[in-house]
Coordinates of C-alpha atoms in Angstrom, one line a residue:
M1 CA -34.2 -76.0 3.3
N2 CA -30.9 -74.5 1.5
C3 CA -28.7 -78.1 1.6
P4 CA -29.7 -81.7 1.3
T5 CA -29.5 -83.8 4.1
E6 CA -25.8 -84.8 4.3
R7 CA -25.5 -88.5 3.4
V8 CA -22.7 -90.9 2.0
I9 CA -22.8 -91.2 -1.8
R10 CA -20.6 -93.7 -4.1
T11 CA -20.2 -92.2 -7.5
P12 CA -21.2 -95.1 -10.1
D13 CA -18.3 -94.5 -12.3
T14 CA -15.5 -93.3 -9.6
G15 CA -16.2 -95.2 -6.8
D16 CA -15.2 -92.1 -4.9
L17 CA -16.7 -91.8 -1.5
M18 CA -18.2 -88.6 -0.6
S19 CA -19.1 -87.4 2.9
E20 CA -20.8 -84.3 1.9
Y21 CA -22.9 -83.1 -1.1
P22 CA -22.5 -79.6 -1.5
A23 CA -25.5 -78.0 -3.8
H24 CA -23.0 -76.4 -6.0
V25 CA -19.3 -76.6 -7.2
E26 CA -17.5 -73.9 -8.8
I27 CA -16.0 -75.2 -12.3
E28 CA -14.4 -72.1 -13.5
P29 CA -14.8 -68.1 -12.7
R30 CA -19.0 -67.3 -12.8
V31 CA -19.6 -71.0 -13.7
H32 CA -21.0 -73.3 -11.2
L33 CA -22.5 -76.9 -11.3
V34 CA -25.7 -77.4 -9.3
R35 CA -25.9 -81.1 -8.6
G36 CA -28.9 -82.8 -9.2
L37 CA -29.7 -85.1 -5.9
N38 CA -29.2 -88.3 -5.3
G39 CA -25.9 -88.4 -7.2
A40 CA -27.7 -86.3 -10.4
R41 CA -29.4 -89.8 -11.3
F42 CA -32.6 -90.0 -13.0
P43 CA -35.1 -88.5 -12.8
E44 CA -32.7 -85.6 -11.5
A45 CA -29.9 -84.2 -13.3
N46 CA -27.3 -81.6 -12.9
S47 CA -27.5 -77.7 -13.8
L48 CA -25.2 -75.0 -14.6
F49 CA -25.2 -71.7 -13.1
I50 CA -23.9 -68.7 -14.5
D51 CA -22.8 -66.1 -12.1
D52 CA -22.5 -63.0 -14.9
E53 CA -24.6 -59.9 -15.8
I54 CA -27.4 -61.9 -16.9
L55 CA -27.8 -64.6 -14.3
T56 CA -28.2 -67.9 -16.4
L57 CA -29.3 -71.4 -15.6
V58 CA -28.8 -73.9 -18.0
D59 CA -31.3 -76.9 -17.5
A60 CA -33.6 -77.1 -14.6
G61 CA -33.4 -80.7 -13.7
S62 CA -31.8 -80.2 -10.4
D63 CA -33.8 -79.9 -7.1
V64 CA -35.2 -76.0 -6.7
R65 CA -33.8 -76.4 -3.2
Q66 CA -30.4 -77.1 -4.9
V67 CA -30.5 -73.8 -7.4
T68 CA -32.0 -71.8 -4.2
S69 CA -28.8 -72.7 -2.3
T70 CA -26.7 -72.0 -4.9
M71 CA -28.2 -68.9 -5.5
K72 CA -28.4 -67.7 -1.8
D73 CA -24.5 -68.6 -1.3
L74 CA -23.7 -66.4 -4.2
G75 CA -25.8 -63.7 -2.7
Y76 CA -28.9 -63.9 -5.1
R77 CA -32.5 -64.6 -4.7
L78 CA -34.3 -67.1 -7.2
K79 CA -36.6 -64.5 -8.2
E80 CA -33.4 -62.5 -9.8
L81 CA -32.7 -65.5 -12.3
D82 CA -32.7 -63.6 -16.0
R83 CA -32.7 -66.7 -18.1
L84 CA -33.1 -70.4 -18.3
V85 CA -31.3 -72.2 -21.3
L86 CA -32.8 -75.8 -21.9
T87 CA -30.5 -78.7 -23.6
H88 CA -33.8 -80.7 -24.9
F89 CA -36.8 -81.9 -24.1
H90 CA -36.6 -84.6 -21.4
I91 CA -38.5 -84.1 -18.1
D92 CA -34.9 -84.4 -16.1
H93 CA -33.8 -81.3 -18.1
K94 CA -36.5 -79.1 -18.4
G95 CA -37.6 -80.3 -14.7
H96 CA -38.8 -77.2 -12.6
A97 CA -38.4 -74.6 -15.6
E98 CA -41.8 -73.5 -15.5
Q99 CA -41.7 -72.9 -11.6
L100 CA -38.5 -71.3 -12.0
R101 CA -40.2 -68.9 -14.9
Q102 CA -43.1 -68.2 -12.7
I103 CA -40.9 -67.2 -9.4
S104 CA -38.5 -65.2 -11.5
D105 CA -40.2 -63.8 -15.0
C106 CA -36.8 -65.0 -16.6
E107 CA -36.7 -65.7 -20.3
V108 CA -36.7 -69.6 -21.3
M109 CA -34.6 -70.3 -24.1
C110 CA -34.6 -73.8 -26.5
H111 CA -33.5 -75.2 -29.6
P112 CA -36.1 -75.0 -32.3
L113 CA -36.8 -78.8 -32.2
S114 CA -37.4 -78.8 -28.5
V115 CA -40.4 -76.6 -28.5
K116 CA -43.1 -79.2 -28.9
G117 CA -41.4 -82.1 -26.2
I118 CA -40.9 -79.1 -24.1
S119 CA -44.3 -77.6 -24.3
T120 CA -46.6 -80.1 -23.0
F121 CA -47.2 -83.6 -21.7
Q122 CA -48.7 -84.7 -25.0
G123 CA -46.0 -83.0 -26.8
W124 CA -43.3 -84.8 -24.6
A125 CA -45.1 -88.2 -25.0
E126 CA -45.2 -87.9 -28.6
E127 CA -41.4 -87.3 -29.0
C128 CA -40.7 -90.1 -26.8
G129 CA -42.7 -92.4 -28.9
I130 CA -45.3 -93.8 -26.1
T131 CA -48.5 -92.3 -27.1
D132 CA -49.0 -95.4 -29.6
H133 CA -48.3 -97.9 -27.4
P134 CA -50.9 -100.1 -26.1
S135 CA -50.6 -99.5 -22.3
F136 CA -50.2 -96.1 -22.7
N137 CA -53.6 -94.8 -21.3
E138 CA -52.8 -96.9 -18.1
W139 CA -49.2 -95.7 -18.0
I140 CA -50.2 -92.4 -17.7
P141 CA -51.1 -91.8 -14.2
L142 CA -48.0 -93.9 -13.5
L143 CA -45.9 -91.6 -15.5
I144 CA -47.0 -88.5 -13.5
E145 CA -47.0 -89.9 -10.4
W146 CA -43.3 -91.1 -10.8
M147 CA -42.6 -87.4 -12.5
P148 CA -45.1 -85.1 -11.5
L149 CA -43.7 -82.3 -13.3
L150 CA -44.6 -83.9 -16.4
S151 CA -48.3 -82.8 -16.1
S152 CA -46.9 -79.0 -16.5
D153 CA -47.2 -77.1 -19.4
Y154 CA -43.8 -74.9 -20.2
K155 CA -43.5 -71.6 -21.5
I156 CA -40.7 -71.1 -24.3
T157 CA -40.1 -67.3 -24.9
I158 CA -36.8 -67.4 -27.3
H159 CA -34.9 -70.2 -29.3
F160 CA -31.0 -70.5 -29.8
Q161 CA -29.2 -71.3 -32.8
N162 CA -26.6 -73.9 -33.4
M163 CA -22.9 -72.6 -32.5
K164 CA -24.4 -69.0 -32.0
P165 CA -22.9 -67.8 -28.6
I166 CA -25.2 -66.4 -26.0
S167 CA -23.8 -63.9 -23.8
C168 CA -24.2 -63.9 -20.1
G169 CA -21.9 -61.2 -19.8
E170 CA -18.1 -62.2 -19.4
V171 CA -19.4 -66.0 -20.0
E172 CA -20.3 -67.2 -23.3
L173 CA -22.1 -70.2 -23.8
I174 CA -21.9 -72.2 -27.5
P175 CA -24.9 -74.1 -28.3
L176 CA -23.5 -77.2 -30.2
H177 CA -26.5 -79.4 -31.7
L178 CA -25.4 -83.1 -31.0
P179 CA -28.4 -85.2 -31.8
G180 CA -28.9 -88.8 -31.5
H181 CA -30.2 -88.9 -27.9
T182 CA -33.0 -87.1 -28.9
K183 CA -33.4 -84.9 -32.1
D184 CA -33.1 -81.7 -30.0
H185 CA -29.9 -82.6 -27.8
T186 CA -27.8 -79.8 -27.5
C187 CA -24.3 -79.6 -25.3
F188 CA -22.8 -76.0 -24.7
G189 CA -19.3 -74.9 -25.2
I190 CA -18.5 -72.9 -22.2
N191 CA -16.3 -69.7 -23.2
G192 CA -14.8 -71.9 -26.2
L193 CA -14.8 -75.3 -26.3
E194 CA -12.2 -76.5 -24.1
T195 CA -15.2 -77.2 -21.3
I196 CA -18.2 -78.7 -22.6
F197 CA -21.2 -79.2 -20.8
L198 CA -22.1 -82.8 -22.2
V199 CA -25.6 -82.8 -21.2
D200 CA -26.3 -86.6 -21.9
I201 CA -23.4 -87.8 -23.6
D202 CA -23.1 -88.1 -19.7
L203 CA -20.1 -91.0 -19.4
T204 CA -22.2 -93.2 -17.1
S205 CA -21.7 -96.8 -16.6
F206 CA -25.3 -97.6 -18.2
G207 CA -23.9 -96.0 -21.6
P208 CA -26.0 -94.3 -23.7
F209 CA -29.6 -94.0 -23.8
Y210 CA -31.7 -93.5 -27.2
G211 CA -35.1 -95.1 -26.0
N212 CA -37.2 -92.6 -28.0
L213 CA -39.2 -92.0 -31.5
V214 CA -36.6 -89.3 -31.7
S215 CA -33.7 -90.8 -30.9
D216 CA -30.9 -92.2 -33.5
I217 CA -27.9 -94.4 -33.0
R218 CA -25.9 -93.4 -35.9
E219 CA -26.5 -89.5 -35.0
F220 CA -25.4 -90.2 -31.4
K221 CA -22.4 -92.1 -32.5
H222 CA -21.6 -89.0 -34.9
S223 CA -22.2 -86.8 -32.1
I224 CA -19.8 -88.2 -29.6
K225 CA -17.1 -88.3 -32.5
R226 CA -17.8 -85.0 -32.7
V227 CA -17.0 -84.4 -29.1
I228 CA -13.9 -86.7 -29.2
D229 CA -12.6 -84.5 -32.4
L230 CA -12.9 -81.4 -29.8
S231 CA -10.7 -82.8 -27.7
P232 CA -12.5 -80.8 -24.8
K233 CA -10.2 -80.3 -21.7
L234 CA -13.3 -80.9 -18.9
G235 CA -16.5 -82.3 -19.7
I236 CA -19.7 -81.8 -17.4
S237 CA -22.3 -84.7 -17.4
S238 CA -25.9 -84.2 -16.7
H239 CA -25.7 -87.0 -14.3
L240 CA -22.4 -87.3 -12.7
P241 CA -21.7 -85.9 -9.5
N242 CA -18.2 -83.9 -10.5
P243 CA -16.9 -82.4 -13.8
V244 CA -14.6 -85.0 -15.4
T245 CA -10.9 -83.9 -16.3
D246 CA -8.9 -87.3 -16.3
N247 CA -8.9 -89.4 -18.9
L248 CA -12.0 -87.4 -20.5
Q249 CA -11.0 -88.8 -24.1
E250 CA -10.5 -92.1 -23.0
L251 CA -13.7 -92.2 -21.1
L252 CA -15.8 -90.7 -24.3
E253 CA -14.2 -93.4 -26.4
E254 CA -15.8 -95.9 -24.2
F255 CA -18.9 -94.6 -24.0
L256 CA -19.1 -94.5 -28.0
G257 CA -17.9 -98.3 -27.3
V258 CA -21.2 -99.1 -25.8
F259 CA -22.9 -99.4 -29.1
D260 CA -20.5 -102.0 -30.5
K261 CA -21.1 -104.0 -27.0
R262 CA -24.5 -104.2 -27.2
D263 CA -24.8 -105.1 -31.0
A264 CA -22.3 -108.1 -29.8
E265 CA -24.9 -109.2 -27.0
I266 CA -27.9 -108.8 -29.1
L267 CA -26.0 -111.1 -31.7
R268 CA -25.0 -113.3 -28.9
R269 CA -28.4 -113.5 -27.6
I270 CA -30.2 -114.0 -30.8
Y271 CA -27.9 -116.7 -31.8
D272 CA -29.1 -118.5 -28.4
G273 CA -32.6 -118.4 -29.6
H274 CA -33.9 -114.8 -28.4
N275 CA -34.5 -113.9 -31.7
T276 CA -37.4 -111.4 -31.5
V277 CA -37.3 -107.8 -30.1
E278 CA -39.8 -108.8 -27.3
K279 CA -37.7 -111.9 -26.3
L280 CA -34.9 -109.9 -26.2
A281 CA -36.7 -107.0 -24.0
S282 CA -37.7 -109.6 -22.0
L283 CA -34.6 -110.5 -20.7
P284 CA -33.8 -107.4 -21.0
T285 CA -30.7 -106.9 -22.9
I286 CA -29.6 -103.4 -22.8
Y287 CA -30.9 -102.5 -19.1
P288 CA -29.9 -104.7 -16.2
R289 CA -33.2 -104.9 -15.0
I290 CA -36.6 -103.7 -15.5
P291 CA -37.7 -101.4 -12.7
F292 CA -40.7 -100.0 -13.7
E293 CA -43.0 -101.1 -16.6
P294 CA -42.3 -98.2 -19.1
Y295 CA -38.8 -99.2 -18.9
Y296 CA -39.8 -101.9 -21.3
F297 CA -40.9 -99.5 -24.2
F298 CA -37.3 -97.6 -23.6
E299 CA -35.9 -101.1 -24.0
E300 CA -37.6 -102.1 -27.2
C301 CA -37.0 -98.9 -28.7
M302 CA -33.3 -99.1 -28.2
L303 CA -33.3 -102.8 -29.4
E304 CA -35.5 -101.5 -32.6
L305 CA -32.7 -99.1 -33.4
H306 CA -30.0 -101.7 -33.3
V307 CA -31.7 -104.7 -35.1
Q308 CA -32.7 -101.8 -38.0
I309 CA -29.1 -101.3 -38.0
L310 CA -27.9 -104.6 -38.3
L311 CA -30.6 -105.6 -40.9
E312 CA -29.4 -103.1 -43.0
D313 CA -26.2 -103.9 -42.8
G314 CA -26.9 -107.5 -43.5
V315 CA -25.3 -108.7 -40.2
I316 CA -29.0 -110.6 -39.3
R317 CA -32.1 -111.1 -41.3
Q318 CA -35.5 -111.9 -41.0
E319 CA -37.7 -114.5 -41.6
R320 CA -41.3 -115.2 -40.4
N321 CA -40.8 -111.9 -38.0
E322 CA -37.9 -114.0 -36.3
F323 CA -34.2 -112.7 -36.6
E324 CA -31.3 -115.1 -37.7
I325 CA -27.7 -114.7 -38.2
A326 CA -26.6 -114.0 -41.6
R327 CA -22.8 -113.4 -40.9
R328 CA -20.8 -113.1 -38.0

């Protein structure tokens, strides 16, 4: 099937009603957004297809049918893909990379810090920090049933370097290493920095995700501020169905502001007696709900990063493994 079944989708941030969901949208000459299914919601994500001398796909989280349909519409077959560029190690971004590599024999590029998390399931789990969780062995079959591609091994053939342009012909991709979401998280400028593939600085209503061992709130905030300082005119999210042009700076500021809102909510709940990470996670505090048991791990990871900073800044203190407000 070349295109997904037509359906009505309401985008989470804009409320726009879409009666169609085309596989791809041209962003600028030779650059196409390949939409992930289900509004590009996790475990799907958008990809970029560069129709140039070197046929290039940035990220492989979009369903293969979406990639196939895009390439067919532009006069190509899947096996003609020349290059895959992966932004970081998360499964919704490396996704179908190995399947596409085997079909096309394309080169696969990533940041040097991505190699461990991309290459194997064990590497992914260690980078997430989930291997030390007491329920890890019980979760393995659940995780692989939910995200079958996790069980794949992936081959990386070459690394890109921060700020060193990747030429596709007329189009240049500029790697912008912007860690925090993960240590390897990389955005891409397209023919300069006015158009940026924001990847998981994704502008969704959920806000930033940093629920891994290799996540860092301070770095994430700094990375978002770097993007704001670049003042891009167009931003492409991995998890919104359309590029963002209107109010992009305002949306980036709002996305950054989610960290402070979460701090405030954590402090409010500590004051109300939810004074351990476990109690905060059980509510939950960051996720609106916990749909799947491993989400407790991600919730706890993010909470631990928040309370660590609140402790370091003297906003809370810890007595007998319980938090209390030091100053408000």
